[in-house]
CSV table of C-alpha atoms in Angstrom, one decimal:
chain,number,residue,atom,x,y,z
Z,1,UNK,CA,-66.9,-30.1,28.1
Z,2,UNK,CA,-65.1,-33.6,29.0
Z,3,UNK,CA,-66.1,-35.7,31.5
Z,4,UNK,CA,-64.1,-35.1,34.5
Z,5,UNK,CA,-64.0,-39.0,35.5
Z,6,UNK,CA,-62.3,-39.3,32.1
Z,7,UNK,CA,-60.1,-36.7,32.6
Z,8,UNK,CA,-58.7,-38.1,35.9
Z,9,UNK,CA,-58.2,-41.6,34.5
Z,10,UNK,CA,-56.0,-40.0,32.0
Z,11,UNK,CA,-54.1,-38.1,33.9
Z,12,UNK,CA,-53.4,-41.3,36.7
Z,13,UNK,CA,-52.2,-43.4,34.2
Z,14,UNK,CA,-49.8,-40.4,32.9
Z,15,UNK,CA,-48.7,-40.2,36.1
Z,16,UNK,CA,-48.0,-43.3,37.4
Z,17,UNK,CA,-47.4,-45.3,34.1
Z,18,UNK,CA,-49.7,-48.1,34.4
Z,19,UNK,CA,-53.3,-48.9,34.1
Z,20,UNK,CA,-52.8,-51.0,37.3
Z,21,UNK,CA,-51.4,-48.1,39.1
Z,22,UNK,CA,-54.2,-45.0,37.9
Z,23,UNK,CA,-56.9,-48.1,39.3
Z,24,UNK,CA,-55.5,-48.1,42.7
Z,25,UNK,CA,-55.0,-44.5,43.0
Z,26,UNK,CA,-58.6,-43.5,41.6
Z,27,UNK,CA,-60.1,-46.6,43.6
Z,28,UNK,CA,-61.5,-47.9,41.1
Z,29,UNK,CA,-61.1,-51.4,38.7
Z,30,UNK,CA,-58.4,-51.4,36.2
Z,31,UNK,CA,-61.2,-52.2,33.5
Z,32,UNK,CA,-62.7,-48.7,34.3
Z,33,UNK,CA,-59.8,-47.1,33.7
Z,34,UNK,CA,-59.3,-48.4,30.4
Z,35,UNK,CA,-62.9,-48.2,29.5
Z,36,UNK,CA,-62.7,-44.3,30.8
Z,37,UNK,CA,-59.7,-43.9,28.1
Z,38,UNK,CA,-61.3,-45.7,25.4
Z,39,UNK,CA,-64.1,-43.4,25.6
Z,40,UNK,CA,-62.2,-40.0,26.2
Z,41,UNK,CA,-60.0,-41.4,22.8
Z,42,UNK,CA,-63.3,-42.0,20.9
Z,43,UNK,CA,-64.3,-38.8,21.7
Z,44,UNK,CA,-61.6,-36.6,21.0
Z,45,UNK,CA,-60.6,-38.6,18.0
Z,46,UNK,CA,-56.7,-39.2,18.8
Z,47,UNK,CA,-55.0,-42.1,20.9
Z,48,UNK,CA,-53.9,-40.4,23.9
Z,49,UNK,CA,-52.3,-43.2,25.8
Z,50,UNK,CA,-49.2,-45.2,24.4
Z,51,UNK,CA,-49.6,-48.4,25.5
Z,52,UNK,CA,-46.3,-49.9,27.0
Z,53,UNK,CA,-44.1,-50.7,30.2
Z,54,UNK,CA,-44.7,-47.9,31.2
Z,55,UNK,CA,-47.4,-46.4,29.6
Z,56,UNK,CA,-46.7,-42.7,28.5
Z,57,UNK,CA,-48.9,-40.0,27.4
Z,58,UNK,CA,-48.8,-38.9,23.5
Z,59,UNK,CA,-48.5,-35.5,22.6
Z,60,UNK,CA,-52.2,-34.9,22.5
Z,61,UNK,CA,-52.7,-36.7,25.8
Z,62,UNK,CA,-49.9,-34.9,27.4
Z,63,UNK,CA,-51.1,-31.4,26.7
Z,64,UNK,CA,-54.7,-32.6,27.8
Z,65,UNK,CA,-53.8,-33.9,31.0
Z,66,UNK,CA,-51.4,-30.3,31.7
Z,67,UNK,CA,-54.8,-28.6,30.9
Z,68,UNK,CA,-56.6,-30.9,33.5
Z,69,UNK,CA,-54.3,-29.6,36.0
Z,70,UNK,CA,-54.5,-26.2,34.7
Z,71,UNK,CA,-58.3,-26.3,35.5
Z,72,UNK,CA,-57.7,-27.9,38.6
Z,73,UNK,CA,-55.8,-25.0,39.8
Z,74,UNK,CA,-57.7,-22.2,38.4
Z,75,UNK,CA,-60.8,-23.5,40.4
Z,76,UNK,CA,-58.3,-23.9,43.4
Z,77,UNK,CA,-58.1,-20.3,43.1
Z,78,UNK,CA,-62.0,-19.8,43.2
Z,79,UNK,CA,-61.9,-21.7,46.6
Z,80,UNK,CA,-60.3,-18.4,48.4
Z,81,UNK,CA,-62.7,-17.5,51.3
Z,82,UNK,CA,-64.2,-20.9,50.9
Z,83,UNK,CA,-64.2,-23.6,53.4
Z,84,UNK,CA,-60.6,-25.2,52.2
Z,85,UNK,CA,-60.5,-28.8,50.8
Z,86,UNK,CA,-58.3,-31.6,51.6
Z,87,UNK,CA,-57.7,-32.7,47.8
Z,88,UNK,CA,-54.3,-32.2,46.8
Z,89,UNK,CA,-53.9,-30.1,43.4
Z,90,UNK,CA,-51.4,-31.9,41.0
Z,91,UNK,CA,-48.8,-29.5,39.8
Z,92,UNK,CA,-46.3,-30.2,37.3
Z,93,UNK,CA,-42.7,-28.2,37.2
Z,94,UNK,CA,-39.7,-28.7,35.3
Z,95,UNK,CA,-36.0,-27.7,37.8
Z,96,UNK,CA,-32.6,-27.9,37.2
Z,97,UNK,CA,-30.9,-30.6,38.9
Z,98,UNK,CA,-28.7,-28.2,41.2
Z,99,UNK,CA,-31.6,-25.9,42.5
Z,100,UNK,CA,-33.6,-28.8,43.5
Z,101,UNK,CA,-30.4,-30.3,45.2
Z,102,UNK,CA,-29.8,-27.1,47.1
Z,103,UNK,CA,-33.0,-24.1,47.5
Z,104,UNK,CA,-36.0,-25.3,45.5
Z,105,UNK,CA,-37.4,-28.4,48.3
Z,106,UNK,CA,-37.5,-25.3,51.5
Z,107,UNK,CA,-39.7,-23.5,49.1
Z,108,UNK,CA,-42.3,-26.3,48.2
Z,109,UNK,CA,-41.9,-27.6,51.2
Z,110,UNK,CA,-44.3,-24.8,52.2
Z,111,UNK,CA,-47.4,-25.7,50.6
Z,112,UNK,CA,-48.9,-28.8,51.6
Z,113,UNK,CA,-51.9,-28.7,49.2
Z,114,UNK,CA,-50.2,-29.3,46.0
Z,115,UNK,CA,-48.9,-33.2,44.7
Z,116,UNK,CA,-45.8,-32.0,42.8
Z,117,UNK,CA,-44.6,-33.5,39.7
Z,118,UNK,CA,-40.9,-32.5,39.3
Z,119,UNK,CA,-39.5,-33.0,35.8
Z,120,UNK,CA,-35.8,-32.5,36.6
Z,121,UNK,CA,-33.7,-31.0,33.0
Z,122,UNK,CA,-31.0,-28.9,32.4
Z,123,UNK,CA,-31.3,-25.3,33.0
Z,124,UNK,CA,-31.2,-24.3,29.3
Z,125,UNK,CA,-33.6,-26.8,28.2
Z,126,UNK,CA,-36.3,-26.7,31.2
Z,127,UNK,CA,-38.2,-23.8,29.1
Z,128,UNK,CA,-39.0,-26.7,26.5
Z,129,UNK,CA,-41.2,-28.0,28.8
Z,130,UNK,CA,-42.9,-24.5,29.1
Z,131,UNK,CA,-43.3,-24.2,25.5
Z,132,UNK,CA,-44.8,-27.5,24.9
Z,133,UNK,CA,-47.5,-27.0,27.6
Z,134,UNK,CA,-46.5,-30.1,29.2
Z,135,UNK,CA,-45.5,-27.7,32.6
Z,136,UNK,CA,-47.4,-24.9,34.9
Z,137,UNK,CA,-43.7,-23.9,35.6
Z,138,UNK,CA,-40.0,-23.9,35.0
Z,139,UNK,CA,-36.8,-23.0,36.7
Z,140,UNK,CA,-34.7,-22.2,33.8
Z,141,UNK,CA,-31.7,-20.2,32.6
Z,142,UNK,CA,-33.7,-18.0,30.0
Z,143,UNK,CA,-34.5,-14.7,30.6
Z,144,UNK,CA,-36.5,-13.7,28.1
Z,145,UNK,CA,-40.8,-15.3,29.0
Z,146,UNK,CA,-42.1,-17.9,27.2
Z,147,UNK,CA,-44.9,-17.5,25.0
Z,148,UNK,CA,-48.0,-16.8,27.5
Z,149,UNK,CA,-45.7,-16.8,30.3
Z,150,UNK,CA,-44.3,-14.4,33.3
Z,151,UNK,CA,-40.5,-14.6,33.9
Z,152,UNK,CA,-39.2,-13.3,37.2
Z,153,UNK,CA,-35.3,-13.3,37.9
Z,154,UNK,CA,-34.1,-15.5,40.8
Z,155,UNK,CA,-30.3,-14.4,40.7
Z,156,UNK,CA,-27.6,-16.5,39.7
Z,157,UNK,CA,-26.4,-19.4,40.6
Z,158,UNK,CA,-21.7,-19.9,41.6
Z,159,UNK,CA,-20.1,-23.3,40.1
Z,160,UNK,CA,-16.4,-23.9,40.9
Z,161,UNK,CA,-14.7,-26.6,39.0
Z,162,UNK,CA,-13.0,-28.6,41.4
Z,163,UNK,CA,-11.4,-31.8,42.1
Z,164,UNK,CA,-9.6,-33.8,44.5
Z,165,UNK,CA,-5.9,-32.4,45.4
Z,166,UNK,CA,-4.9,-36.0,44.6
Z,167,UNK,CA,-6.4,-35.9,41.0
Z,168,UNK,CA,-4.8,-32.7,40.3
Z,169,UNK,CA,-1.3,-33.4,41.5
Z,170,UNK,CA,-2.1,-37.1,39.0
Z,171,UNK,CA,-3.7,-34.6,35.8
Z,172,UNK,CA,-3.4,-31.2,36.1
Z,173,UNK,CA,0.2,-30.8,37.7
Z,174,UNK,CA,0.7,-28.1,35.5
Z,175,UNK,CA,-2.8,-26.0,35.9
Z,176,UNK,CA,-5.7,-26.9,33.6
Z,177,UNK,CA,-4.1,-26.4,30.4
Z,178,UNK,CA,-5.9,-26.9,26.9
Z,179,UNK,CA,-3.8,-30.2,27.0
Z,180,UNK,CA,-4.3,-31.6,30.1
Z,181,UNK,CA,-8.4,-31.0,29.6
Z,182,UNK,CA,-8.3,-32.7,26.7
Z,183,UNK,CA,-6.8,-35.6,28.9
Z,184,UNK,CA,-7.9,-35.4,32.0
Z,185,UNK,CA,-11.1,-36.8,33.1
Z,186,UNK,CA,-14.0,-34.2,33.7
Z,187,UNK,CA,-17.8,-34.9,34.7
Z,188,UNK,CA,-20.6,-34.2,32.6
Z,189,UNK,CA,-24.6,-34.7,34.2
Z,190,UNK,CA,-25.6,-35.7,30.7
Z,191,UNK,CA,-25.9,-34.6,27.2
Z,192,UNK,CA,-27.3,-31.4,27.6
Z,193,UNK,CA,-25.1,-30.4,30.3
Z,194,UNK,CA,-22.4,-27.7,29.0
Z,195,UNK,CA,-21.3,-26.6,32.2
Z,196,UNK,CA,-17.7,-28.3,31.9
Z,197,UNK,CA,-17.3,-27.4,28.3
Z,198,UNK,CA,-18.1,-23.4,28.3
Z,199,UNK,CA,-15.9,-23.1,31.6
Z,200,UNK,CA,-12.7,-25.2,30.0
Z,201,UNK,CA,-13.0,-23.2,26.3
Z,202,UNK,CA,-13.0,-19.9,28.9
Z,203,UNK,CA,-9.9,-21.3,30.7
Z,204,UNK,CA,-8.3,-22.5,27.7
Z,205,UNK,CA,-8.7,-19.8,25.4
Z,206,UNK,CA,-9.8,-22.2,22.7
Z,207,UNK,CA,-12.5,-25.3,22.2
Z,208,UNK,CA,-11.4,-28.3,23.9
Z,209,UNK,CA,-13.4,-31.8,24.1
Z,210,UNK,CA,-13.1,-33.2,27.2
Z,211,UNK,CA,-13.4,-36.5,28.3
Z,212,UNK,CA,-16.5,-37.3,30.4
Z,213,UNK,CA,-17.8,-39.9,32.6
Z,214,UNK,CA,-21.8,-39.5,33.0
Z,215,UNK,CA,-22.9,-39.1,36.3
Z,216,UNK,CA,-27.0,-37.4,36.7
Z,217,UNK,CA,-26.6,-36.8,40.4
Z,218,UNK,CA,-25.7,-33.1,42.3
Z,219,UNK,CA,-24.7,-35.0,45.1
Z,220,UNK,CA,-22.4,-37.7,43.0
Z,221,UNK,CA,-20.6,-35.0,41.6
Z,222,UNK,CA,-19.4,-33.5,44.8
Z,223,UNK,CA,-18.6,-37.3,46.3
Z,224,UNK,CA,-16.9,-38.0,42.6
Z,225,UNK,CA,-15.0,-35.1,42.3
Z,226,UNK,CA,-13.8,-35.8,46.6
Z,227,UNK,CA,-12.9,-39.3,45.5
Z,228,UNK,CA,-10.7,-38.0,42.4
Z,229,UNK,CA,-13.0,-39.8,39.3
Z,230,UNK,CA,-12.8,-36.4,37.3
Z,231,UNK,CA,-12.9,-32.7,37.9
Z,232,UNK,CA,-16.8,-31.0,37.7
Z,233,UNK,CA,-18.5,-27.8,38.1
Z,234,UNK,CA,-20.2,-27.9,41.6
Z,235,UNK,CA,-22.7,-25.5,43.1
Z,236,UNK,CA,-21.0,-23.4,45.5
Z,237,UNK,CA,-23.5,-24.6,48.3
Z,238,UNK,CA,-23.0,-28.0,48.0
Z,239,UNK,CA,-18.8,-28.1,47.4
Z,240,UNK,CA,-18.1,-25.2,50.3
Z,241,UNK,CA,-17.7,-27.7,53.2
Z,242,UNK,CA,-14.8,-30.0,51.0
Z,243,UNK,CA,-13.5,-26.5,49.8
Z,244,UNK,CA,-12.7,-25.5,53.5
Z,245,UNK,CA,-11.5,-28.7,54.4
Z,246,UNK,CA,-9.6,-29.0,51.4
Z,247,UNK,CA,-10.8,-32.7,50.0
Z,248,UNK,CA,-12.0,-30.2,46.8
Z,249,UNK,CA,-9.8,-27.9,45.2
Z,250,UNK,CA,-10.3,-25.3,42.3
Z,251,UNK,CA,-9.2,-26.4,39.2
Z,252,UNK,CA,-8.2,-22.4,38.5
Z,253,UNK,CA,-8.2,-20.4,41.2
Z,254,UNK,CA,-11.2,-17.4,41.3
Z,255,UNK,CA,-12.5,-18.6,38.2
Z,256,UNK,CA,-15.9,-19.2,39.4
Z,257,UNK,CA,-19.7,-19.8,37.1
Z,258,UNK,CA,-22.1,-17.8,37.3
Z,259,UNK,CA,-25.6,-19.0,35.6
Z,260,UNK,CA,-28.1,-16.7,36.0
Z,261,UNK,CA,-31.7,-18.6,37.0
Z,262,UNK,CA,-35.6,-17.4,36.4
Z,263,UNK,CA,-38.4,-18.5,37.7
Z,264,UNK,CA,-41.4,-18.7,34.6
Z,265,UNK,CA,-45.3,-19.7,35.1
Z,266,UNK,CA,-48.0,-19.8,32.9
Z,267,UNK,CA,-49.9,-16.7,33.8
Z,268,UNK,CA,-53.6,-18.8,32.9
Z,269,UNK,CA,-52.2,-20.1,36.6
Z,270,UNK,CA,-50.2,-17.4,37.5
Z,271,UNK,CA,-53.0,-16.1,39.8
Z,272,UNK,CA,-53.7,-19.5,41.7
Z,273,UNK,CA,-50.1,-20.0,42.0
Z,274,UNK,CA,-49.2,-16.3,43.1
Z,275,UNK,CA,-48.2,-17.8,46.6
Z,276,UNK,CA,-45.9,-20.5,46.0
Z,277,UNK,CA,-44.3,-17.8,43.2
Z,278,UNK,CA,-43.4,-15.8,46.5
Z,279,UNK,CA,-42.1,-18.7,48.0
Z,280,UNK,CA,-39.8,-19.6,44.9
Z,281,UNK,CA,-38.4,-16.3,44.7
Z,282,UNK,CA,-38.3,-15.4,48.5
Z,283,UNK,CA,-35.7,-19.1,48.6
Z,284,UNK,CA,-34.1,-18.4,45.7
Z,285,UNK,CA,-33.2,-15.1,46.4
Z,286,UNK,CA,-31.4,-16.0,50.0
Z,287,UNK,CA,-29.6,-18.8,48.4
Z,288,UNK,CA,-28.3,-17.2,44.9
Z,289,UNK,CA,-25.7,-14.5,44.3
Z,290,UNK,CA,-27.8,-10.9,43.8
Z,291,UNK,CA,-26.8,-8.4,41.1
């Protein structure tokens, strides 16, 4: 058993990335806070807190502070018929950048008794956060369940690649062909992201390396793309409007994405959680394309 007072110290300055920070969030002095760490470190036997600007947890003090929150909501879920309490339960989930942009907020938005912790990552990497223990839940593009996990389908997500008429009449007069990609600036939200790549290698029939200006925003892809910087795949719910109106084209007509999306969480809090699961899934399902 660790001492809670411990626990909570840790998992402030995880949190907010200062000693400074956890103090005035857990009321107390910043020289309790490091004396609570010191301790829980001497008794575990690890460092647990990398000292820094800001301060970040280590491996060992990551996975300790997910299983604070882990305990946090398991007793949360002995509370049912209980006179409720006004603490806020921590909870850590890792979202594609386009589902948070579009469905995800309505959905949390409905439970007011959680402090969420959104770790935004690509959709094929999000389940990394799973498997290091470092989440209690992940939006994420594979099917398949973690290890100790429940996966539940979602539906899929529709990306159009689209750009300005203005920057296809300058690049692409001729269609997106495997030479103009290869010259024609596209968007990429950063490394991970493979969006552009798969859909130009279906297009062109071939692998093509695009040229890519990096831009980790939803809503800057759409404004980008209107403005004629470079060509992107955008949700269908957040490009519709400039489709209609015609400020966004399709790069290839009818050639739309489809990423299929699940919705995974630990089941040691799959019970206490059961609610905002129905949520998730109850959003996602209106807002993604059924099969």
């Amino acid at each position: 058993m660790h001492d809670y007072n411990q626990l909570e110290a840790l998992c402030a300055v995880i949190r907010t990335g200062s000693f400074d920070a956890a103090a005035a969030q857990l009321g107390v002095t910043q020289s309790a806070v490091s004396q609570r760490i010191k301790q829980l470190e001497e008794r575990v036997g690890t460092v647990l807190v990398k000292r820094g600007q800001p301060c970040t947890g280590t491996n060992a003090g990551r996975q300790l502070a997910t299983h604070t929150d882990q305990v946090r909501l398991m007793e949360k879920a002995l509370e049912f018929g209980l006179p409720s309490s006004e603490t806020r339960t921590p909870l850590r989930i890792a979202v594609n950048a386009d589902s948070l942009a579009t469905w995800l907020l309505p959905a949390l938005a409905e439970h007011d008794d959680y402090l969420f912790d959104l770790i935004v990552d690509d959709q094929d990497h999000s389940a990394d956060w799973l498997r290091a223990g470092e989440v209690a839940a992940a939006v994420t593009g594979h099917p398949g369940p973690v290890q100790g996990c429940d996966s539940h389908a979602l539906g899929a997500m529709r990306y159009f690649a689209t750009a300005s008429p203005d920057y296809m009449a300058r690049h692409m007069p001729d269609g997106p062909t495997p030479e103009a990609l290869e010259r024609a600036p596209a968007m990429t939200f950063n490394d991970k992201d493979r969006l552009q790549s798969d859909w130009a290698n279906i297009i062109a029939g071939r692998t093509v390396i695009l040229p890519k200006h990096r831009l980790a925003s939803s809503h800057g892809f759409v404004v980008a793309a209107c403005l004629g910087l470079g060509w992107g795949m955008n949700p269908d719910s957040l490009s519709r409007a400039q489709l209609d109106a015609g400020t966004l084209v399709e790069v290839a007509p009818n050639a739309p994405m489809d990423v299929p999306l699940f919705w995974q969480v630990s089941r040691l809090t799959a019970e206490p959680l059961r609610q905002l699961s129905r949520s998730v899934m109850r959003h996602a399902r209106q807002a993604l394309i059924q099969t």
